[in-house]
CSV table of C-alpha atoms and ligand atoms in Angstrom, one decimal:
chain,number,residue,atom,x,y,z
A,1,MET,CA,36.7,-25.6,-5.8
A,2,THR,CA,33.6,-25.3,-3.7
A,3,ALA,CA,34.3,-23.3,-0.5
A,4,VAL,CA,33.1,-25.5,2.3
A,5,LEU,CA,31.4,-23.8,5.1
A,6,GLU,CA,30.5,-26.8,7.1
A,7,THR,CA,32.8,-29.6,8.0
A,8,PRO,CA,31.8,-32.8,6.3
A,9,ILE,CA,30.2,-35.3,8.5
A,10,GLU,CA,32.8,-37.8,9.6
A,11,LYS,CA,33.0,-40.6,7.1
A,12,THR,CA,32.8,-44.1,8.5
A,13,PRO,CA,35.1,-46.5,6.7
A,14,LEU,CA,33.5,-48.5,3.9
A,15,GLU,CA,34.5,-51.7,5.6
A,16,ARG,CA,32.3,-50.8,8.6
A,17,TYR,CA,29.2,-50.2,6.5
A,18,VAL,CA,26.3,-52.2,7.8
A,19,PRO,CA,23.4,-52.6,5.3
A,20,PRO,CA,19.9,-52.0,6.7
A,21,ALA,CA,18.4,-55.1,8.2
A,22,LYS,CA,14.8,-54.2,7.4
A,23,PRO,CA,13.3,-52.8,4.2
A,24,SER,CA,12.4,-49.1,4.2
A,25,LEU,CA,8.9,-47.9,3.2
A,26,VAL,CA,10.4,-44.8,1.6
A,27,GLY,CA,9.7,-44.5,-2.1
A,28,LEU,CA,7.0,-47.2,-2.4
A,29,THR,CA,4.1,-46.3,-4.6
A,30,ARG,CA,0.7,-46.2,-2.9
A,31,GLY,CA,0.0,-49.7,-4.3
A,32,ALA,CA,3.3,-51.1,-3.1
A,33,LEU,CA,2.8,-49.6,0.3
A,34,ALA,CA,-0.7,-51.2,0.6
A,35,ASP,CA,1.0,-54.5,-0.4
A,36,ALA,CA,3.6,-54.0,2.3
A,37,LEU,CA,0.8,-53.5,4.9
A,38,GLY,CA,-1.0,-56.5,3.6
A,39,ALA,CA,2.2,-58.6,3.9
A,40,VAL,CA,2.3,-58.0,7.7
A,41,GLY,CA,-1.4,-58.7,8.2
A,42,VAL,CA,-3.1,-55.3,7.9
A,43,PRO,CA,-6.7,-56.1,6.7
A,44,ALA,CA,-7.3,-54.9,3.1
A,45,SER,CA,-10.3,-52.8,4.3
A,46,GLN,CA,-7.8,-50.6,6.1
A,47,HIS,CA,-5.2,-50.2,3.4
A,48,LYS,CA,-6.5,-47.0,1.9
A,49,MET,CA,-6.8,-45.2,5.1
A,50,ARG,CA,-3.5,-46.5,6.5
A,51,VAL,CA,-1.6,-45.7,3.3
A,52,GLN,CA,-3.0,-42.1,3.5
A,53,GLN,CA,-1.9,-41.7,7.1
A,54,ILE,CA,1.6,-43.1,6.5
A,55,TRP,CA,2.0,-41.1,3.3
A,56,HIS,CA,1.2,-37.9,5.2
A,57,TRP,CA,3.6,-38.6,8.1
A,58,LEU,CA,6.4,-39.7,5.8
A,59,TYR,CA,6.2,-37.1,3.0
A,60,VAL,CA,4.5,-34.1,4.6
A,61,ARG,CA,6.0,-34.3,8.1
A,62,GLY,CA,9.2,-36.2,7.2
A,63,ALA,CA,8.7,-38.8,9.9
A,64,LYS,CA,11.8,-40.9,10.4
A,65,ASP,CA,10.3,-43.2,12.9
A,66,PHE,CA,7.0,-45.0,13.3
A,67,SER,CA,6.7,-43.6,16.8
A,68,GLN,CA,6.1,-40.1,15.4
A,69,MET,CA,2.9,-41.3,13.6
A,70,THR,CA,0.6,-40.4,16.4
A,71,SER,CA,-2.6,-40.8,14.4
A,72,VAL,CA,-1.7,-44.4,13.7
A,73,SER,CA,-2.7,-46.9,16.5
A,74,LYS,CA,0.1,-48.0,18.8
A,75,GLU,CA,-0.3,-51.6,17.8
A,76,LEU,CA,0.1,-50.9,14.1
A,77,ARG,CA,3.1,-48.7,14.8
A,78,ALA,CA,4.7,-51.5,16.7
A,79,LEU,CA,3.9,-54.0,14.0
A,80,LEU,CA,5.3,-51.8,11.3
A,81,ASP,CA,8.4,-51.2,13.3
A,82,THR,CA,9.0,-55.0,13.6
A,83,HIS,CA,9.1,-55.4,9.9
A,84,TYR,CA,10.0,-52.0,8.3
A,85,THR,CA,11.9,-48.8,8.6
A,86,LEU,CA,11.5,-45.3,7.3
A,87,ALA,CA,15.2,-45.1,6.5
A,88,ARG,CA,16.8,-42.9,3.9
A,89,PRO,CA,20.1,-43.5,2.2
A,90,GLU,CA,23.0,-43.0,4.7
A,91,VAL,CA,24.5,-39.6,4.4
A,92,VAL,CA,28.3,-39.8,4.7
A,93,ALA,CA,29.3,-36.3,3.8
A,94,GLU,CA,27.7,-32.9,3.4
A,95,GLN,CA,29.3,-29.9,1.8
A,96,VAL,CA,27.8,-26.4,1.7
A,97,SER,CA,29.4,-23.9,-0.8
A,98,VAL,CA,29.4,-20.1,-0.3
A,99,ASP,CA,26.7,-19.7,-2.9
A,100,GLY,CA,24.4,-22.1,-1.0
A,101,THR,CA,25.0,-25.2,-3.2
A,102,ARG,CA,24.9,-28.3,-1.0
A,103,LYS,CA,26.2,-31.7,-1.9
A,104,TRP,CA,25.5,-34.9,-0.1
A,105,LEU,CA,27.5,-38.1,-0.5
A,106,LEU,CA,25.1,-41.0,0.0
A,107,ARG,CA,26.0,-44.6,0.7
A,108,LEU,CA,23.8,-47.4,-0.6
A,109,PRO,CA,24.0,-51.1,-0.1
A,110,GLY,CA,25.6,-53.3,-2.7
A,111,GLU,CA,23.3,-55.5,-4.8
A,112,VAL,CA,24.5,-58.7,-3.2
A,113,ALA,CA,24.8,-59.1,0.5
A,114,GLY,CA,28.4,-58.6,1.6
A,115,GLU,CA,29.3,-56.6,-1.5
A,116,ARG,CA,31.0,-53.2,-1.1
A,117,PRO,CA,28.4,-50.4,-0.7
A,118,HIS,CA,28.0,-47.8,-3.5
A,119,GLU,CA,28.2,-44.1,-3.3
A,120,VAL,CA,26.1,-41.5,-5.2
A,121,GLU,CA,26.0,-37.7,-4.9
A,122,CYS,CA,22.9,-35.6,-4.7
A,123,VAL,CA,23.1,-31.8,-5.2
A,124,TYR,CA,20.9,-28.9,-4.1
A,125,ILE,CA,21.1,-25.6,-6.0
A,126,PRO,CA,19.3,-22.6,-4.5
A,127,GLU,CA,18.3,-19.6,-6.7
A,128,SER,CA,16.2,-16.6,-6.0
A,129,ASP,CA,13.0,-18.2,-7.2
A,130,ARG,CA,13.5,-21.9,-6.8
A,131,GLY,CA,15.6,-24.6,-5.2
A,132,THR,CA,16.6,-27.4,-7.5
A,133,LEU,CA,17.6,-30.9,-6.5
A,134,CYS,CA,19.8,-32.9,-8.9
A,135,LEU,CA,19.2,-36.6,-8.5
A,136,SER,CA,21.0,-39.7,-9.7
A,137,SER,CA,19.2,-42.7,-11.3
A,138,GLN,CA,22.0,-45.2,-11.5
A,139,VAL,CA,25.4,-45.8,-9.9
A,140,GLY,CA,27.6,-45.2,-12.9
A,141,CYS,CA,26.2,-45.3,-16.5
A,142,THR,CA,26.4,-47.8,-19.4
A,143,LEU,CA,26.5,-45.1,-22.0
A,144,ASN,CA,30.0,-44.0,-22.6
A,145,CYS,CA,29.6,-40.4,-23.7
A,146,SER,CA,33.1,-39.3,-24.4
A,147,PHE,CA,33.0,-36.0,-22.5
A,148,CYS,CA,31.2,-37.4,-19.4
A,149,HIS,CA,33.0,-38.6,-16.3
A,150,THR,CA,30.2,-40.8,-15.1
A,151,GLY,CA,30.4,-42.7,-18.4
A,152,THR,CA,33.9,-43.8,-17.5
A,153,GLN,CA,32.7,-45.7,-14.5
A,154,ARG,CA,31.3,-49.2,-15.1
A,155,LEU,CA,27.6,-49.5,-14.3
A,156,VAL,CA,27.3,-50.8,-10.8
A,157,ARG,CA,23.6,-50.9,-10.6
A,158,ASN,CA,20.2,-49.3,-11.0
A,159,LEU,CA,18.9,-47.3,-8.1
A,160,THR,CA,15.6,-48.4,-6.6
A,161,ALA,CA,12.6,-46.1,-6.5
A,162,GLY,CA,13.2,-45.9,-2.7
A,163,GLU,CA,16.8,-44.8,-3.3
A,164,ILE,CA,15.7,-42.1,-5.7
A,165,VAL,CA,13.0,-40.8,-3.4
A,166,GLY,CA,15.4,-41.2,-0.6
A,167,GLN,CA,17.6,-38.5,-2.1
A,168,ILE,CA,14.7,-36.1,-1.9
A,169,MET,CA,14.1,-37.1,1.7
A,170,VAL,CA,17.7,-36.6,2.6
A,171,ALA,CA,17.7,-33.1,1.1
A,172,ARG,CA,14.4,-32.2,2.9
A,173,ASP,CA,15.7,-33.6,6.1
A,174,ARG,CA,19.0,-31.7,5.9
A,175,LEU,CA,17.3,-28.5,4.8
A,176,GLY,CA,14.5,-28.6,7.3
A,177,ASP,CA,12.0,-28.7,4.5
A,178,PHE,CA,9.2,-30.7,6.1
A,179,VAL,CA,6.1,-29.3,7.8
A,180,GLY,CA,7.0,-28.4,11.4
A,181,ALA,CA,10.8,-28.9,10.9
A,182,GLU,CA,13.3,-26.3,11.7
A,183,ARG,CA,14.8,-24.7,8.6
A,184,ALA,CA,18.5,-25.2,8.1
A,185,GLN,CA,20.7,-22.2,8.4
A,186,GLY,CA,23.1,-21.0,5.8
A,187,PRO,CA,23.3,-19.3,2.4
A,188,GLY,CA,20.5,-19.9,-0.1
A,189,VAL,CA,17.9,-21.4,2.3
A,190,PRO,CA,14.7,-19.4,2.5
A,191,THR,CA,14.0,-18.6,6.2
A,192,ALA,CA,10.3,-19.3,6.0
A,193,GLY,CA,7.5,-19.7,3.6
A,194,ASP,CA,8.7,-21.0,0.3
A,195,ARG,CA,9.5,-24.6,-0.2
A,196,VAL,CA,13.3,-25.1,-0.1
A,197,VAL,CA,13.2,-28.0,-2.6
A,198,SER,CA,10.9,-26.8,-5.3
A,199,ASN,CA,12.3,-28.4,-8.4
A,200,ILE,CA,13.9,-31.7,-9.4
A,201,VAL,CA,16.2,-32.5,-12.3
A,202,MET,CA,17.2,-36.1,-13.1
A,203,MET,CA,20.6,-35.0,-14.2
A,204,GLY,CA,23.0,-36.7,-11.8
A,205,MET,CA,24.6,-40.1,-12.5
A,206,GLY,CA,23.0,-42.5,-14.9
A,207,GLU,CA,20.6,-42.6,-17.8
A,208,PRO,CA,17.1,-42.4,-16.3
A,209,LEU,CA,15.4,-44.0,-19.3
A,210,TYR,CA,17.5,-47.1,-18.7
A,211,ASN,CA,16.0,-47.4,-15.3
A,212,PHE,CA,12.6,-46.3,-16.3
A,213,GLU,CA,10.3,-48.2,-13.9
A,214,ALA,CA,12.1,-47.1,-10.8
A,215,VAL,CA,12.5,-43.5,-12.0
A,216,ARG,CA,8.8,-43.4,-13.0
A,217,ASP,CA,7.6,-44.7,-9.6
A,218,ALA,CA,10.0,-42.4,-7.7
A,219,LEU,CA,8.8,-39.3,-9.7
A,220,LEU,CA,5.2,-40.3,-9.3
A,221,VAL,CA,5.8,-40.4,-5.5
A,222,ALA,CA,7.6,-37.1,-5.7
A,223,SER,CA,4.8,-35.4,-7.6
A,224,ASP,CA,1.9,-36.8,-5.5
A,225,GLY,CA,-0.1,-33.8,-4.3
A,226,ASP,CA,-0.7,-35.2,-0.8
A,227,GLY,CA,3.0,-35.9,-0.2
A,228,LEU,CA,6.2,-34.3,-1.5
A,229,ALA,CA,4.0,-32.4,-3.9
A,230,ILE,CA,6.6,-31.3,-6.4
A,231,SER,CA,4.6,-30.4,-9.5
A,232,LYS,CA,5.5,-32.4,-12.7
A,233,ARG,CA,6.2,-29.1,-14.4
A,234,ARG,CA,9.0,-28.6,-11.9
A,235,ILE,CA,10.5,-32.0,-12.6
A,236,THR,CA,12.8,-32.4,-15.6
A,237,LEU,CA,14.2,-35.7,-16.8
A,238,SER,CA,17.3,-35.5,-18.9
A,239,THR,CA,18.0,-38.3,-21.4
A,240,SER,CA,20.8,-39.0,-23.8
A,241,GLY,CA,18.1,-39.9,-26.3
A,242,ILE,CA,16.7,-43.4,-25.6
A,243,VAL,CA,14.1,-43.0,-28.4
A,244,PRO,CA,11.9,-46.1,-27.7
A,245,MET,CA,11.4,-45.0,-24.1
A,246,MET,CA,10.6,-41.4,-24.7
A,247,GLU,CA,7.0,-41.9,-25.5
A,248,ARG,CA,6.5,-44.0,-22.5
A,249,ALA,CA,8.1,-41.4,-20.3
A,250,GLY,CA,5.7,-38.8,-21.7
A,251,ALA,CA,2.7,-40.9,-21.4
A,252,GLU,CA,3.3,-42.6,-18.0
A,253,LEU,CA,5.1,-39.8,-16.3
A,254,GLY,CA,4.5,-36.5,-18.0
A,255,VAL,CA,7.4,-34.6,-16.6
A,256,MET,CA,9.4,-32.0,-18.5
A,257,LEU,CA,12.0,-33.5,-20.8
A,258,ALA,CA,15.6,-32.4,-21.5
A,259,VAL,CA,17.5,-34.0,-24.3
A,260,SER,CA,21.3,-34.2,-24.4
A,261,LEU,CA,21.8,-33.3,-28.1
A,262,HIS,CA,25.4,-31.9,-28.1
A,263,ALA,CA,25.9,-32.3,-31.8
A,264,VAL,CA,24.0,-31.4,-35.0
A,265,ARG,CA,25.5,-34.1,-37.2
A,266,ASP,CA,25.3,-37.9,-36.8
A,267,ASP,CA,29.0,-38.5,-37.4
A,268,LEU,CA,30.0,-36.2,-34.5
A,269,ARG,CA,27.1,-37.3,-32.2
A,270,ASP,CA,28.2,-40.9,-32.8
A,271,GLN,CA,31.5,-40.0,-31.1
A,272,LEU,CA,30.1,-37.8,-28.3
A,273,VAL,CA,27.0,-39.7,-27.4
A,274,PRO,CA,27.6,-43.2,-28.8
A,275,VAL,CA,24.0,-44.3,-28.3
A,276,ASN,CA,23.4,-42.1,-31.3
A,277,ARG,CA,24.5,-45.0,-33.5
A,278,LYS,CA,21.4,-46.8,-32.3
A,279,TYR,CA,19.1,-43.8,-32.2
A,280,PRO,CA,20.3,-41.2,-34.7
A,281,ILE,CA,19.4,-37.5,-34.6
A,282,ALA,CA,16.5,-37.8,-37.1
A,283,ASP,CA,14.8,-40.5,-34.9
A,284,LEU,CA,15.5,-38.6,-31.8
A,285,LEU,CA,14.0,-35.4,-33.1
A,286,ALA,CA,11.0,-37.3,-34.4
A,287,ALA,CA,10.5,-38.7,-30.9
A,288,CYS,CA,10.8,-35.2,-29.5
A,289,ARG,CA,8.1,-33.9,-31.9
A,290,ASN,CA,5.8,-36.7,-30.7
A,291,TYR,CA,6.6,-36.2,-27.0
A,292,PRO,CA,3.2,-36.4,-25.3
A,293,GLY,CA,2.0,-33.0,-24.0
A,294,LEU,CA,4.6,-30.9,-26.0
A,295,SER,CA,3.5,-27.4,-26.5
A,296,ASN,CA,4.8,-23.8,-26.4
A,297,THR,CA,4.3,-23.8,-22.6
A,298,ARG,CA,5.8,-27.3,-22.2
A,299,ARG,CA,9.0,-27.1,-24.2
A,300,ILE,CA,11.8,-29.6,-24.5
A,301,THR,CA,15.1,-28.4,-23.3
A,302,PHE,CA,18.0,-29.3,-25.6
A,303,GLU,CA,21.3,-29.5,-23.8
A,304,TYR,CA,24.4,-28.7,-25.7
A,305,VAL,CA,27.8,-29.0,-24.1
A,306,MET,CA,30.3,-26.5,-25.4
A,307,LEU,CA,33.4,-28.4,-26.5
A,308,LYS,CA,36.2,-26.2,-27.9
A,309,GLY,CA,36.9,-26.8,-31.6
A,310,VAL,CA,34.5,-29.8,-31.6
A,311,ASN,CA,30.9,-28.7,-31.8
A,312,ASP,CA,31.1,-25.0,-31.2
A,313,SER,CA,31.5,-23.4,-34.6
A,314,LEU,CA,29.0,-20.8,-35.8
A,315,ALA,CA,27.9,-23.1,-38.5
A,316,ASP,CA,27.0,-25.6,-35.8
A,317,ALA,CA,25.0,-22.9,-34.1
A,318,LYS,CA,23.1,-22.2,-37.3
A,319,ALA,CA,22.5,-25.9,-38.0
A,320,LEU,CA,21.2,-26.3,-34.4
A,321,VAL,CA,18.6,-23.6,-34.9
A,322,ARG,CA,17.6,-25.1,-38.3
A,323,LEU,CA,17.4,-28.6,-36.7
A,324,LEU,CA,15.1,-27.6,-33.9
A,325,SER,CA,12.8,-25.4,-36.0
A,326,GLY,CA,9.2,-26.4,-35.4
A,327,ILE,CA,9.9,-28.1,-32.1
A,328,PRO,CA,8.8,-26.1,-29.0
A,329,ALA,CA,12.3,-25.9,-27.5
A,330,LYS,CA,14.6,-24.2,-25.1
A,331,ILE,CA,18.4,-24.5,-25.6
A,332,ASN,CA,20.7,-24.9,-22.7
A,333,LEU,CA,24.4,-24.3,-23.5
A,334,ILE,CA,26.5,-26.1,-20.9
A,335,PRO,CA,30.1,-25.1,-20.5
A,336,PHE,CA,32.1,-28.3,-20.6
A,337,ASN,CA,33.4,-29.3,-17.2
A,338,PRO,CA,36.8,-30.9,-17.5
A,339,TRP,CA,37.8,-33.9,-15.4
A,340,PRO,CA,41.1,-35.6,-15.0
A,341,GLY,CA,41.9,-37.5,-18.2
A,342,SER,CA,39.2,-35.9,-20.3
A,343,ASN,CA,40.1,-35.2,-23.9
A,344,TYR,CA,38.2,-32.0,-24.4
A,345,GLN,CA,38.4,-28.4,-23.4
A,346,CYS,CA,35.6,-26.0,-22.7
A,347,SER,CA,34.9,-23.5,-25.6
A,348,ASP,CA,36.4,-20.0,-25.2
A,349,TRP,CA,34.0,-17.6,-23.6
A,350,GLU,CA,34.0,-15.4,-26.7
A,351,GLN,CA,33.0,-18.3,-28.8
A,352,ILE,CA,30.2,-19.3,-26.4
A,353,GLU,CA,29.0,-15.7,-26.6
A,354,ARG,CA,29.0,-15.7,-30.4
A,355,PHE,CA,27.3,-19.1,-30.5
A,356,SER,CA,24.6,-18.0,-28.1
A,357,GLU,CA,24.0,-14.8,-30.1
A,358,ILE,CA,23.0,-16.9,-33.1
A,359,ILE,CA,20.6,-18.8,-30.9
A,360,PHE,CA,19.3,-15.7,-29.3
A,361,ASP,CA,18.7,-14.1,-32.7
A,362,ALA,CA,16.7,-17.2,-33.8
A,363,GLY,CA,14.2,-16.3,-31.1
A,364,TYR,CA,15.4,-18.4,-28.2
A,365,ALA,CA,15.2,-15.4,-25.9
A,366,SER,CA,16.7,-16.3,-22.5
A,367,PRO,CA,16.6,-14.0,-19.6
A,368,VAL,CA,19.9,-14.2,-17.7
A,369,ARG,CA,19.1,-15.1,-14.1
A,370,THR,CA,21.3,-14.5,-11.1
A,371,PRO,CA,24.0,-17.1,-11.3
A,372,ARG,CA,23.5,-19.2,-8.2
A,373,GLY,CA,24.7,-22.7,-7.5
A,374,ARG,CA,27.1,-22.8,-10.4
A,375,ASP,CA,28.9,-25.7,-8.8
A,376,ILE,CA,26.1,-27.9,-9.9
A,377,LEU,CA,27.8,-28.1,-13.3
A,378,ALA,CA,30.5,-30.1,-11.6
A,379,ALA,CA,27.8,-32.2,-10.0
A,380,CYS,CA,25.7,-32.9,-13.0
A,381,GLY,CA,28.3,-33.2,-15.6
A,382,GLN,CA,31.2,-34.8,-13.8
A,383,LEU,CA,30.1,-36.3,-10.6
A,384,LYS,CA,32.9,-36.9,-8.2
A,385,SER,CA,35.4,-34.9,-10.2
A,386,ALA,CA,37.3,-32.1,-8.5
A,387,THR,CA,38.8,-29.9,-11.2
A,388,GLU,CA,37.5,-26.6,-12.2
A,389,LYS,CA,39.8,-25.0,-14.6
A,390,LEU,CA,37.8,-21.9,-15.5
A,391,SER,CA,38.4,-18.7,-13.7
A,392,ALA,CA,35.7,-17.5,-11.3
A,393,PRO,CA,34.3,-14.7,-13.5
A,394,GLU,CA,34.2,-17.1,-16.5
A,395,ARG,CA,32.3,-19.7,-14.5
A,396,LEU,CA,29.9,-17.1,-13.3
A,397,ALA,CA,29.1,-15.8,-16.8
A,398,LEU,CA,28.9,-19.3,-18.2
A,399,ARG,CA,26.7,-20.5,-15.5
A,400,ALA,CA,24.4,-17.6,-15.9
A,401,MET,CA,23.9,-18.6,-19.5
A,402,ALA,CA,23.4,-22.2,-18.7
A,403,MET,CA,20.8,-21.4,-16.1
A,404,THR,CA,18.6,-19.5,-18.6
A,405,ASP,CA,15.0,-20.5,-18.6
B,501,SAH,N1,22.3,-39.4,-18.6
B,501,SAH,C1,21.4,-38.3,-18.8
B,501,SAH,C2,21.4,-37.4,-17.6
B,501,SAH,C3,22.6,-37.2,-16.8
B,501,SAH,S1,23.9,-36.2,-17.4
B,501,SAH,C4,21.9,-37.5,-20.0
B,501,SAH,O1,23.0,-37.7,-20.5
B,501,SAH,O2,21.1,-36.6,-20.4
B,501,SAH,C5,23.3,-34.5,-17.3
B,501,SAH,C6,23.8,-33.6,-18.4
B,501,SAH,O3,25.2,-33.2,-18.1
B,501,SAH,C7,23.7,-34.2,-19.8
B,501,SAH,O4,23.3,-33.2,-20.7
B,501,SAH,C8,25.2,-34.5,-20.0
B,501,SAH,O5,25.4,-34.6,-21.4
B,501,SAH,C9,25.9,-33.4,-19.4
B,501,SAH,N2,27.3,-33.6,-19.1
B,501,SAH,C10,28.0,-34.8,-18.9
B,501,SAH,N3,29.3,-34.6,-18.7
B,501,SAH,C11,29.5,-33.3,-18.7
B,501,SAH,C12,30.7,-32.4,-18.6
B,501,SAH,N4,31.9,-33.0,-18.3
B,501,SAH,N5,30.5,-31.1,-18.7
B,501,SAH,C13,29.3,-30.6,-18.9
B,501,SAH,N6,28.2,-31.3,-19.1
B,501,SAH,C14,28.3,-32.6,-19.0
B,502,SF4,FE1,25.5,-41.5,-19.1
B,502,SF4,FE2,24.4,-39.1,-19.4
B,502,SF4,FE3,27.1,-39.3,-18.8
B,502,SF4,FE4,26.2,-40.0,-21.2
B,502,SF4,S1,26.2,-38.0,-20.4
B,502,SF4,S2,27.6,-41.2,-20.0
B,502,SF4,S3,24.2,-40.9,-20.8
B,502,SF4,S4,25.4,-39.9,-17.5
């Protein structure tokens, strides 16, 4: 398990959770922010300027309170404070692993007043040349992929754009990654200069293309150059293959795409990723070929979880290479992360090596980067699960492969 360097923040009992009384402005698009200003009487002629000011304080400076917005008039600050907050999701626990991976457990209000609050995790993985934040798009997931722990939880609800952006805000708050903030101490945090959170992957809980509008709005806020400024090339959305939404994702959002393929035959993919019955492999790959903006410098990453004796034969590896020919692609082999009650095992290390050799020989050259933040596998693949059955060196080696670029 993750070695914890910092004591988790004391968790308040769920029963004592108090949902926020006022709405937060975090995560609103510029248009929605202007509407929020209009709703409290700010004249339309001021909207553009005010939005720009608030945007800067919120996303560049990380303001948590309207009183910090010194370039905004006192009257307007007071007015905003009466109606709104700049609140992020409540952080109920933080863990820092020896390799610098950080996990935050966040608490979100239930959909209906008085309902139990929900919890989602958000994970930060530092590497030598980047710091990646893994975000959730839903609480739970409606798609029951047979190897995924999240899929065993009933869908509780979609996250709002504010809650998705809120995960980035929490990470930047905790890491001291806003202009003028003091950098957090600890492994993996650059002391100065570079951005701490440089990349985003939508690979936490949920299927992002089943919560498209909120994910789109959140990622457009995240990539806005005057704010959080995370370039779209550094944002990757992972989908299980919701074919009808893929073109919209490319056209309206234009971030990098990762596709959870996991099998090369429909009969097997039907079992592993049941949404395949609706959108079979041929349709999925056609949607990939048509993904707007696809080129050799903007490749699709195909994720392939290594399940012992299920999808890891060398014939599968050859079929995978054939299947993807002609698509600008990267292949990401993910060691299966077991969770209590799962029916699969991770492929043997030797088998993964042989499998990857076939892929390598087909021209998918992948430099092995320093394996950092390998605990993210636990986070992305099996949120909230605590088992890690592989030995440390195995995990290291496997992670190094999975992190190839
Ligand atoms: N719903 C989206 C994104 C979240 S899952 C999707 O399925 O793509 C992120 C990645 O982790 C997916 O490729 C998913 O198939 C993989 N994954 C899920 N459970 C896993 C597990 N137990 N071990 C390894 N990878 C897993
Ligand atoms: Fe949902 Fe992705 Fe898990 Fe499948 S792998 S159940 S789509 S989160």
